[in-house]
């Protein structure tokens, strides 16, 4: 049995929006044989496919942030890096938007060191406000 997690709701919706009956995708062969699935065409024209792709990207970004906070707790960010409790989410979003945070999610120690180095920058930016 495959040990991969089941697809999320957005992934299932995106699959449904880009395939026709029986899981057939729009291809050159289907155009030549005259069996064009209408769902991908209609969803492409209406913008639903693009909307679902954006939603999937946002969900993945949110998952990255939640995992980073899970690995390095809020208390650690507050006590060790001296970040205000109200600014913890802003700090993690700052790190995720400006730097590739996903490469540090495999190693909590590297993530800790990364947050430590970026906390100084973040506090300097917060002081400017």
mmCIF file with all atom_site columns, C-alpha atoms in Angstrom, residues 61 64-101 104-105 108 110-127 129:
data_model
loop_
_atom_site.group_PDB
_atom_site.id
_atom_site.type_symbol
_atom_site.label_atom_id
_atom_site.label_alt_id
_atom_site.label_comp_id
_atom_site.label_asym_id
_atom_site.label_entity_id
_atom_site.label_seq_id
_atom_site.pdbx_PDB_ins_code
_atom_site.Cartn_x
_atom_site.Cartn_y
_atom_site.Cartn_z
_atom_site.occupancy
_atom_site.B_iso_or_equiv
_atom_site.pdbx_formal_charge
_atom_site.auth_seq_id
_atom_site.auth_comp_id
_atom_site.auth_asym_id
_atom_site.auth_atom_id
_atom_site.pdbx_PDB_model_num
ATOM 1  C CA . UNK A 1 61  ? 2.124  28.667 2.212  1.00 0.00 ? 61  UNK A CA 1
ATOM 2  C CA . UNK A 1 64  ? 4.644  26.029 5.802  1.00 0.00 ? 64  UNK A CA 1
ATOM 3  C CA . UNK A 1 65  ? 4.032  28.742 8.385  1.00 0.00 ? 65  UNK A CA 1
ATOM 4  C CA . UNK A 1 66  ? 2.094  26.440 10.696 1.00 0.00 ? 66  UNK A CA 1
ATOM 5  C CA . UNK A 1 67  ? 4.815  23.794 10.502 1.00 0.00 ? 67  UNK A CA 1
ATOM 6  C CA . UNK A 1 68  ? 7.520  26.363 11.294 1.00 0.00 ? 68  UNK A CA 1
ATOM 7  C CA . UNK A 1 69  ? 5.593  27.523 14.359 1.00 0.00 ? 69  UNK A CA 1
ATOM 8  C CA . UNK A 1 70  ? 5.063  23.899 15.383 1.00 0.00 ? 70  UNK A CA 1
ATOM 9  C CA . UNK A 1 71  ? 8.790  23.133 15.137 1.00 0.00 ? 71  UNK A CA 1
ATOM 10 C CA . UNK A 1 72  ? 9.900  26.310 16.924 1.00 0.00 ? 72  UNK A CA 1
ATOM 11 C CA . UNK A 1 73  ? 7.223  27.154 19.450 1.00 0.00 ? 73  UNK A CA 1
ATOM 12 C CA . UNK A 1 74  ? 5.813  30.608 20.018 1.00 0.00 ? 74  UNK A CA 1
ATOM 13 C CA . UNK A 1 75  ? 7.328  30.653 23.503 1.00 0.00 ? 75  UNK A CA 1
ATOM 14 C CA . UNK A 1 76  ? 10.777 30.094 22.023 1.00 0.00 ? 76  UNK A CA 1
ATOM 15 C CA . UNK A 1 77  ? 10.289 32.981 19.629 1.00 0.00 ? 77  UNK A CA 1
ATOM 16 C CA . UNK A 1 78  ? 9.120  35.213 22.458 1.00 0.00 ? 78  UNK A CA 1
ATOM 17 C CA . UNK A 1 79  ? 11.699 34.256 25.082 1.00 0.00 ? 79  UNK A CA 1
ATOM 18 C CA . UNK A 1 80  ? 14.831 33.495 23.048 1.00 0.00 ? 80  UNK A CA 1
ATOM 19 C CA . UNK A 1 81  ? 14.483 36.010 20.234 1.00 0.00 ? 81  UNK A CA 1
ATOM 20 C CA . UNK A 1 82  ? 12.683 38.725 22.231 1.00 0.00 ? 82  UNK A CA 1
ATOM 21 C CA . UNK A 1 83  ? 9.843  39.082 19.739 1.00 0.00 ? 83  UNK A CA 1
ATOM 22 C CA . UNK A 1 84  ? 6.611  40.518 21.117 1.00 0.00 ? 84  UNK A CA 1
ATOM 23 C CA . UNK A 1 85  ? 3.754  38.075 21.446 1.00 0.00 ? 85  UNK A CA 1
ATOM 24 C CA . UNK A 1 86  ? 1.604  40.181 19.130 1.00 0.00 ? 86  UNK A CA 1
ATOM 25 C CA . UNK A 1 87  ? 4.350  40.146 16.468 1.00 0.00 ? 87  UNK A CA 1
ATOM 26 C CA . UNK A 1 88  ? 5.064  36.386 16.336 1.00 0.00 ? 88  UNK A CA 1
ATOM 27 C CA . UNK A 1 89  ? 2.834  35.679 13.329 1.00 0.00 ? 89  UNK A CA 1
ATOM 28 C CA . UNK A 1 90  ? 4.131  38.771 11.544 1.00 0.00 ? 90  UNK A CA 1
ATOM 29 C CA . UNK A 1 91  ? 7.700  37.569 12.097 1.00 0.00 ? 91  UNK A CA 1
ATOM 30 C CA . UNK A 1 92  ? 7.046  34.087 10.706 1.00 0.00 ? 92  UNK A CA 1
ATOM 31 C CA . UNK A 1 93  ? 5.163  35.550 7.713  1.00 0.00 ? 93  UNK A CA 1
ATOM 32 C CA . UNK A 1 94  ? 8.083  37.943 7.140  1.00 0.00 ? 94  UNK A CA 1
ATOM 33 C CA . UNK A 1 95  ? 10.528 35.032 7.075  1.00 0.00 ? 95  UNK A CA 1
ATOM 34 C CA . UNK A 1 96  ? 8.312  32.912 4.821  1.00 0.00 ? 96  UNK A CA 1
ATOM 35 C CA . UNK A 1 97  ? 7.622  35.680 2.305  1.00 0.00 ? 97  UNK A CA 1
ATOM 36 C CA . UNK A 1 98  ? 11.158 37.016 1.995  1.00 0.00 ? 98  UNK A CA 1
ATOM 37 C CA . UNK A 1 99  ? 13.136 33.774 2.292  1.00 0.00 ? 99  UNK A CA 1
ATOM 38 C CA . UNK A 1 100 ? 12.658 30.153 1.258  1.00 0.00 ? 100 UNK A CA 1
ATOM 39 C CA . UNK A 1 101 ? 11.507 28.814 4.607  1.00 0.00 ? 101 UNK A CA 1
ATOM 40 C CA . UNK A 1 104 ? 14.713 24.735 6.859  1.00 0.00 ? 104 UNK A CA 1
ATOM 41 C CA . UNK A 1 105 ? 11.625 22.705 7.803  1.00 0.00 ? 105 UNK A CA 1
ATOM 42 C CA . UNK A 1 108 ? 14.609 22.241 13.568 1.00 0.00 ? 108 UNK A CA 1
ATOM 43 C CA . UNK A 1 110 ? 18.704 25.046 11.178 1.00 0.00 ? 110 UNK A CA 1
ATOM 44 C CA . UNK A 1 111 ? 15.273 26.650 11.460 1.00 0.00 ? 111 UNK A CA 1
ATOM 45 C CA . UNK A 1 112 ? 16.142 27.897 14.951 1.00 0.00 ? 112 UNK A CA 1
ATOM 46 C CA . UNK A 1 113 ? 19.414 29.418 13.691 1.00 0.00 ? 113 UNK A CA 1
ATOM 47 C CA . UNK A 1 114 ? 17.617 30.960 10.709 1.00 0.00 ? 114 UNK A CA 1
ATOM 48 C CA . UNK A 1 115 ? 14.980 32.550 12.939 1.00 0.00 ? 115 UNK A CA 1
ATOM 49 C CA . UNK A 1 116 ? 17.725 33.766 15.258 1.00 0.00 ? 116 UNK A CA 1
ATOM 50 C CA . UNK A 1 117 ? 19.533 35.549 12.436 1.00 0.00 ? 117 UNK A CA 1
ATOM 51 C CA . UNK A 1 118 ? 16.351 37.045 10.965 1.00 0.00 ? 118 UNK A CA 1
ATOM 52 C CA . UNK A 1 119 ? 14.949 38.220 14.294 1.00 0.00 ? 119 UNK A CA 1
ATOM 53 C CA . UNK A 1 120 ? 17.523 41.025 14.385 1.00 0.00 ? 120 UNK A CA 1
ATOM 54 C CA . UNK A 1 121 ? 16.428 42.234 10.930 1.00 0.00 ? 121 UNK A CA 1
ATOM 55 C CA . UNK A 1 122 ? 12.756 41.986 11.886 1.00 0.00 ? 122 UNK A CA 1
ATOM 56 C CA . UNK A 1 123 ? 13.211 43.954 15.102 1.00 0.00 ? 123 UNK A CA 1
ATOM 57 C CA . UNK A 1 124 ? 15.073 46.665 13.174 1.00 0.00 ? 124 UNK A CA 1
ATOM 58 C CA . UNK A 1 125 ? 12.197 46.865 10.675 1.00 0.00 ? 125 UNK A CA 1
ATOM 59 C CA . UNK A 1 126 ? 9.651  46.944 13.507 1.00 0.00 ? 126 UNK A CA 1
ATOM 60 C CA . UNK A 1 127 ? 11.534 49.825 15.127 1.00 0.00 ? 127 UNK A CA 1
ATOM 61 C CA . UNK A 1 129 ? 7.398  51.654 12.110 1.00 0.00 ? 129 UNK A CA 1
#
